[in-house]
Tab-separated table of C-alpha atoms in Angstrom:
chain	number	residue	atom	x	y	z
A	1	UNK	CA	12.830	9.333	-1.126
A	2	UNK	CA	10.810	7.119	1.297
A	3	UNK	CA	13.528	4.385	0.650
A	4	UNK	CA	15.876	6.853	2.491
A	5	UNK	CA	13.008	8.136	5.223
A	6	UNK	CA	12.438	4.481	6.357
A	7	UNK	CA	16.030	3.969	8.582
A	8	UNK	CA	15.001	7.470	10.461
A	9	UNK	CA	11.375	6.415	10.955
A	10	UNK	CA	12.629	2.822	11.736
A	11	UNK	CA	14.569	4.628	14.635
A	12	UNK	CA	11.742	6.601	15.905
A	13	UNK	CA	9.428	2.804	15.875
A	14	UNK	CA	12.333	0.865	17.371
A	15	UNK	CA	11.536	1.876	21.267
A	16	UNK	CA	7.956	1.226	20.721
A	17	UNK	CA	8.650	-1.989	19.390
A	18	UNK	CA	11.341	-3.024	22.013
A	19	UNK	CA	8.262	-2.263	24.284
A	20	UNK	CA	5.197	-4.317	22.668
A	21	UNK	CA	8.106	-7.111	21.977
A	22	UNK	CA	9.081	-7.593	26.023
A	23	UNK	CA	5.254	-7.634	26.763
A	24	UNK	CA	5.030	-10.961	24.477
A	25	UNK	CA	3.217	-9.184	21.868
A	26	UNK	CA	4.502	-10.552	18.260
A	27	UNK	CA	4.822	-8.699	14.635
A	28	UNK	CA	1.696	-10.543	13.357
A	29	UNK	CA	-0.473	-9.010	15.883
A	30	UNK	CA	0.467	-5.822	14.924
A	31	UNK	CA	-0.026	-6.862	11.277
A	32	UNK	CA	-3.419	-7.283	12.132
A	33	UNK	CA	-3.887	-4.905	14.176
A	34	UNK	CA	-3.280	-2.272	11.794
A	35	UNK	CA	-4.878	-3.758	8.765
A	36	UNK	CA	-8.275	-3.755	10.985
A	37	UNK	CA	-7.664	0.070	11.910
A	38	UNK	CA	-7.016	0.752	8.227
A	39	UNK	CA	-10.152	-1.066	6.912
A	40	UNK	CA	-12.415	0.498	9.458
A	41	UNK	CA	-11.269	3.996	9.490
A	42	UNK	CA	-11.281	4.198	5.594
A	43	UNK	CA	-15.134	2.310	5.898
A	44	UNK	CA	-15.950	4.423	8.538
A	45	UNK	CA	-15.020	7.846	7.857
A	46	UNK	CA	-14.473	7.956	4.149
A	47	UNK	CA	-17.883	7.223	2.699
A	48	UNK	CA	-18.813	10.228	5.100
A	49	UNK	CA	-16.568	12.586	3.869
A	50	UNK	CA	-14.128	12.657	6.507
A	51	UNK	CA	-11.372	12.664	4.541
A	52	UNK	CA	-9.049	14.496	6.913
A	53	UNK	CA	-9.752	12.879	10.065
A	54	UNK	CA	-10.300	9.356	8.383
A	55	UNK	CA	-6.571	9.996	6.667
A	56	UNK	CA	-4.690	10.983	9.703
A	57	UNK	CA	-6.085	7.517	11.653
A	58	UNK	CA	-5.269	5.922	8.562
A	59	UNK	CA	-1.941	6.996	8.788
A	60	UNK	CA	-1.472	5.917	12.245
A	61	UNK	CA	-2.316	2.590	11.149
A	62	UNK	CA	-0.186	2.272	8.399
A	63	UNK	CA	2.494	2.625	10.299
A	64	UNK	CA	2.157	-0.910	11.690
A	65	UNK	CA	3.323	-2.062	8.477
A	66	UNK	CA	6.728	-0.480	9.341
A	67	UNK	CA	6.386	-1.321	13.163
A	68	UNK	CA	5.845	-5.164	12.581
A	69	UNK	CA	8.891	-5.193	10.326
A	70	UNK	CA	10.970	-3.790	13.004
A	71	UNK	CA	9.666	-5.780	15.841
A	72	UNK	CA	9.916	-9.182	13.211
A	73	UNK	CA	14.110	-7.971	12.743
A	74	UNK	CA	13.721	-8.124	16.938
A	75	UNK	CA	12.501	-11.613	17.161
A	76	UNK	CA	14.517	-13.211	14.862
A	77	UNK	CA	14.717	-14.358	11.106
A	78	UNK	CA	11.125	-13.253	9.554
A	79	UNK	CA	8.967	-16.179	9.294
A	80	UNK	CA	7.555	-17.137	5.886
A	81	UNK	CA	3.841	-17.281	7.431
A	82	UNK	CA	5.134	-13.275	8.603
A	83	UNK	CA	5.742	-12.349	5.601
A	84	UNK	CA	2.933	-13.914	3.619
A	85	UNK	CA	0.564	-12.521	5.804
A	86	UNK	CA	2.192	-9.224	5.886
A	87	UNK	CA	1.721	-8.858	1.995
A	88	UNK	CA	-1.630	-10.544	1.913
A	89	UNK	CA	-3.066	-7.945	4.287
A	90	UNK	CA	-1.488	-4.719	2.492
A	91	UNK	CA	-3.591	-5.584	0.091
A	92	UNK	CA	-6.750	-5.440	2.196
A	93	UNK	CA	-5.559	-2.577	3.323
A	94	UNK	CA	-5.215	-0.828	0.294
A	95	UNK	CA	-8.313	-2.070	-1.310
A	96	UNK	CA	-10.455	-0.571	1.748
A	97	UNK	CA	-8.632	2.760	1.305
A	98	UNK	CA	-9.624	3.083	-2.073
A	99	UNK	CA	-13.132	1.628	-1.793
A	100	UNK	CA	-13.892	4.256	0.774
A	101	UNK	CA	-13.261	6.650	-1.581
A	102	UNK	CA	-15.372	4.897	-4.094
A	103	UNK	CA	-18.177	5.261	-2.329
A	104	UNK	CA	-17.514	8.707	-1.055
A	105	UNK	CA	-17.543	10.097	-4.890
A	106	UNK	CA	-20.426	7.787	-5.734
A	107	UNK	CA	-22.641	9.293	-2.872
A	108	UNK	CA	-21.355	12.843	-3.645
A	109	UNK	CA	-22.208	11.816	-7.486
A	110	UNK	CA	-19.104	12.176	-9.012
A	111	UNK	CA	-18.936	9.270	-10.936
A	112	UNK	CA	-15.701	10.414	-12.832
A	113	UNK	CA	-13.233	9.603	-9.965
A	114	UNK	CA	-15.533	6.851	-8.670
A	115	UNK	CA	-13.875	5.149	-11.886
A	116	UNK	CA	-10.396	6.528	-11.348
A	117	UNK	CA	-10.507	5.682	-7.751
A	118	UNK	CA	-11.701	2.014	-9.097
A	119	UNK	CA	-9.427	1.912	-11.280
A	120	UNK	CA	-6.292	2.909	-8.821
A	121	UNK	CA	-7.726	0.053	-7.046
A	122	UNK	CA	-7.572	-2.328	-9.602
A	123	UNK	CA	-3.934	-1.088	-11.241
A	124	UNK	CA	-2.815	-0.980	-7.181
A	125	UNK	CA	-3.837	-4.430	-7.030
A	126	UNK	CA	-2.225	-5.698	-10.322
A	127	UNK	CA	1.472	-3.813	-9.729
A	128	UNK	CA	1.573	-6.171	-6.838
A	129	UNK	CA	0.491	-9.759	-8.853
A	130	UNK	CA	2.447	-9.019	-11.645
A	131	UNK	CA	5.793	-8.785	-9.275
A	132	UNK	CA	4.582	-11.798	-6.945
A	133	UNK	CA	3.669	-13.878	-10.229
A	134	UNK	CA	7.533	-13.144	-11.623
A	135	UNK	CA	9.254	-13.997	-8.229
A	136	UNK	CA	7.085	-17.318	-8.004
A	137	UNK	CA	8.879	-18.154	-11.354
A	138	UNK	CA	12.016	-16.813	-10.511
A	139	UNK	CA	12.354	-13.881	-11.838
A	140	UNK	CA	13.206	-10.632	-10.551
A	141	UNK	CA	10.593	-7.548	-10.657
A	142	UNK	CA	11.863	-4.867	-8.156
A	143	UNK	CA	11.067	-2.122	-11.120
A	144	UNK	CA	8.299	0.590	-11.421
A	145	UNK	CA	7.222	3.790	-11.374
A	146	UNK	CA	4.825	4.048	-8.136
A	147	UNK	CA	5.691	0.727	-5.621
A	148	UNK	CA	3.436	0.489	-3.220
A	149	UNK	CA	4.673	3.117	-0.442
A	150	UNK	CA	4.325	6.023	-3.239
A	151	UNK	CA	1.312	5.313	-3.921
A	152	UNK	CA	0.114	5.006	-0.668
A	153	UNK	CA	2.064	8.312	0.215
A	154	UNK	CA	0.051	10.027	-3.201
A	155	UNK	CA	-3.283	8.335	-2.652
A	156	UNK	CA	-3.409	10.167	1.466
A	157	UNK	CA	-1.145	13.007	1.077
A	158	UNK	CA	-3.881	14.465	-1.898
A	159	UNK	CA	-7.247	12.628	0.440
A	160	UNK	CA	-6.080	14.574	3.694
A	161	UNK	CA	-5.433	17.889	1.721
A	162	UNK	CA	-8.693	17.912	-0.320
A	163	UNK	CA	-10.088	17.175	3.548
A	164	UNK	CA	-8.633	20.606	4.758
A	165	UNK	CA	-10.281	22.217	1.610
A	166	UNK	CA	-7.547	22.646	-1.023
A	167	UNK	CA	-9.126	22.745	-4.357
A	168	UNK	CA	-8.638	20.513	-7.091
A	169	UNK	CA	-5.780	18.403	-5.572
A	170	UNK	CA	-8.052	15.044	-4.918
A	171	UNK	CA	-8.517	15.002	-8.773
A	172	UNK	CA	-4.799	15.815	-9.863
A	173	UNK	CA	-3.677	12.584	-7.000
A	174	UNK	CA	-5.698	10.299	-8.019
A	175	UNK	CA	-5.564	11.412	-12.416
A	176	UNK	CA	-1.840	10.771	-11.010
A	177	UNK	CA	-1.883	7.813	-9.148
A	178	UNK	CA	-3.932	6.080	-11.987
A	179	UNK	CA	-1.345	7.014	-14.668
A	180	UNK	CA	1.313	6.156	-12.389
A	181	UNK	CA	-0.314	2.758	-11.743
A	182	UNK	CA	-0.418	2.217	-15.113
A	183	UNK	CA	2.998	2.754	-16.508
A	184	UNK	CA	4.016	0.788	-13.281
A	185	UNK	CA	2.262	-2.636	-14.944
A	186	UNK	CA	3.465	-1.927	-17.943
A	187	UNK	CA	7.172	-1.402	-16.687
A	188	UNK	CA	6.980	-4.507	-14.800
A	189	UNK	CA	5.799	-6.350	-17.660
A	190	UNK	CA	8.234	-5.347	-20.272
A	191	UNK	CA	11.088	-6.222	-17.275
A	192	UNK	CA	9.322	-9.692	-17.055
A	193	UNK	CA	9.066	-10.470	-20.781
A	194	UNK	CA	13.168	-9.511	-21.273
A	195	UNK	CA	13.608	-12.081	-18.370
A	196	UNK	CA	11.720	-14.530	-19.819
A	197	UNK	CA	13.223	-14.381	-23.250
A	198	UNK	CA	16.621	-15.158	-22.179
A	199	UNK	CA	15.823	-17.938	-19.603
A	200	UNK	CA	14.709	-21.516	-20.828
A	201	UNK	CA	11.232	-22.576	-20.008
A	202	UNK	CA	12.189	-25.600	-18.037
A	203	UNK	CA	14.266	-23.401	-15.565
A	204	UNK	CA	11.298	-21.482	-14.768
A	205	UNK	CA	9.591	-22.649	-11.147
């Protein structure tokens, strides 16, 4: 679903970036720009229990990471350092997300989803290695449950509703997220380990 939402909201960025591009302003800046707004925003209004208002900046921000992309395709080939730094950043991002949260449901005392949230972090974090580990040895690992955008989309869509008071739903998205996170490693691992059985070590980077 978001794979087919990204050429209409690529559309809707593309004026903006033709824009920021003409004024000399390049798709790293924007990287960082929206990695900072992320990290404060889910510092700043999380831990208070802001969890609308901190979700809709949020949102704002992560839109960068579609913004950059567009304004990179502007430019010119992507750059290597563009891309590394785009990647390296995400996960900033989403580790500030989630250890917002972490300390919202440790203030509030509810320890519980202080672990889940943790843990969401953690599995988040691993999805990622375990596909950037493969590709550095060659390997393909473009499989998986919950890829980074879905669980992005799950993590705010359940943090901004349980902000506007609906009951229950910040528990179910993140029970979700976790388990989704989970099978995702474990997908990505078994795709791995078939790869690796059929290739011989010495062809492996």
């Amino acid at each position: 679903m978001l794979k087919l939402l990204r050429p209409a909201v690529t559309r809707v960025l593309t004026p903006l970036g033709r824009v920021l591009v003409s004024r000399g302003i390049g798709p790293d800046a924007i990287t960082v720009i929206g990695t900072f707004g992320t990290v404060a925003a889910a510092l700043f209004f999380y831990p208070r229990g802001q969890l609308f208002a901190g979700t809709v900046v949020i949102t704002i921000f992560v839109l960068a990471d579609l913004l950059d992309g567009v304004m990179a395709r502007m430019t010119g080939p992507g750059s290597v350092w563009g891309a590394f730094l785009d990647s390296t950043l995400d996960r900033v991002g989403d580790a500030a997300i989630f250890s917002g949260l972490v300390l919202w449901f440790v203030v509030s005392g509810e320890r519980v989803l202080a672990g889940v949230a943790l843990f969401c972090l953690v599995a988040g974090a691993l999805v990622s290695y375990v596909k950037a580990r493969a590709e550095g040895l060659g390997m393909t690992c473009d499989v998986g449950l919950a890829e980074r955008p879905e669980r992005l989309v799950v993590g705010l869509v359940s943090v901004g509703l349980s902000g506007l008071g609906v009951p229950y739903i910040l528990p179910a998205g993140l029970w979700l997220l976790a388990a989704a996170s989970a099978v995702t490693v474990v997908q990505r691992l078994v795709h791995v380990r078939r790869q690796a059985a059929s290739v011989p070590p010495q062809t492996l980077r």
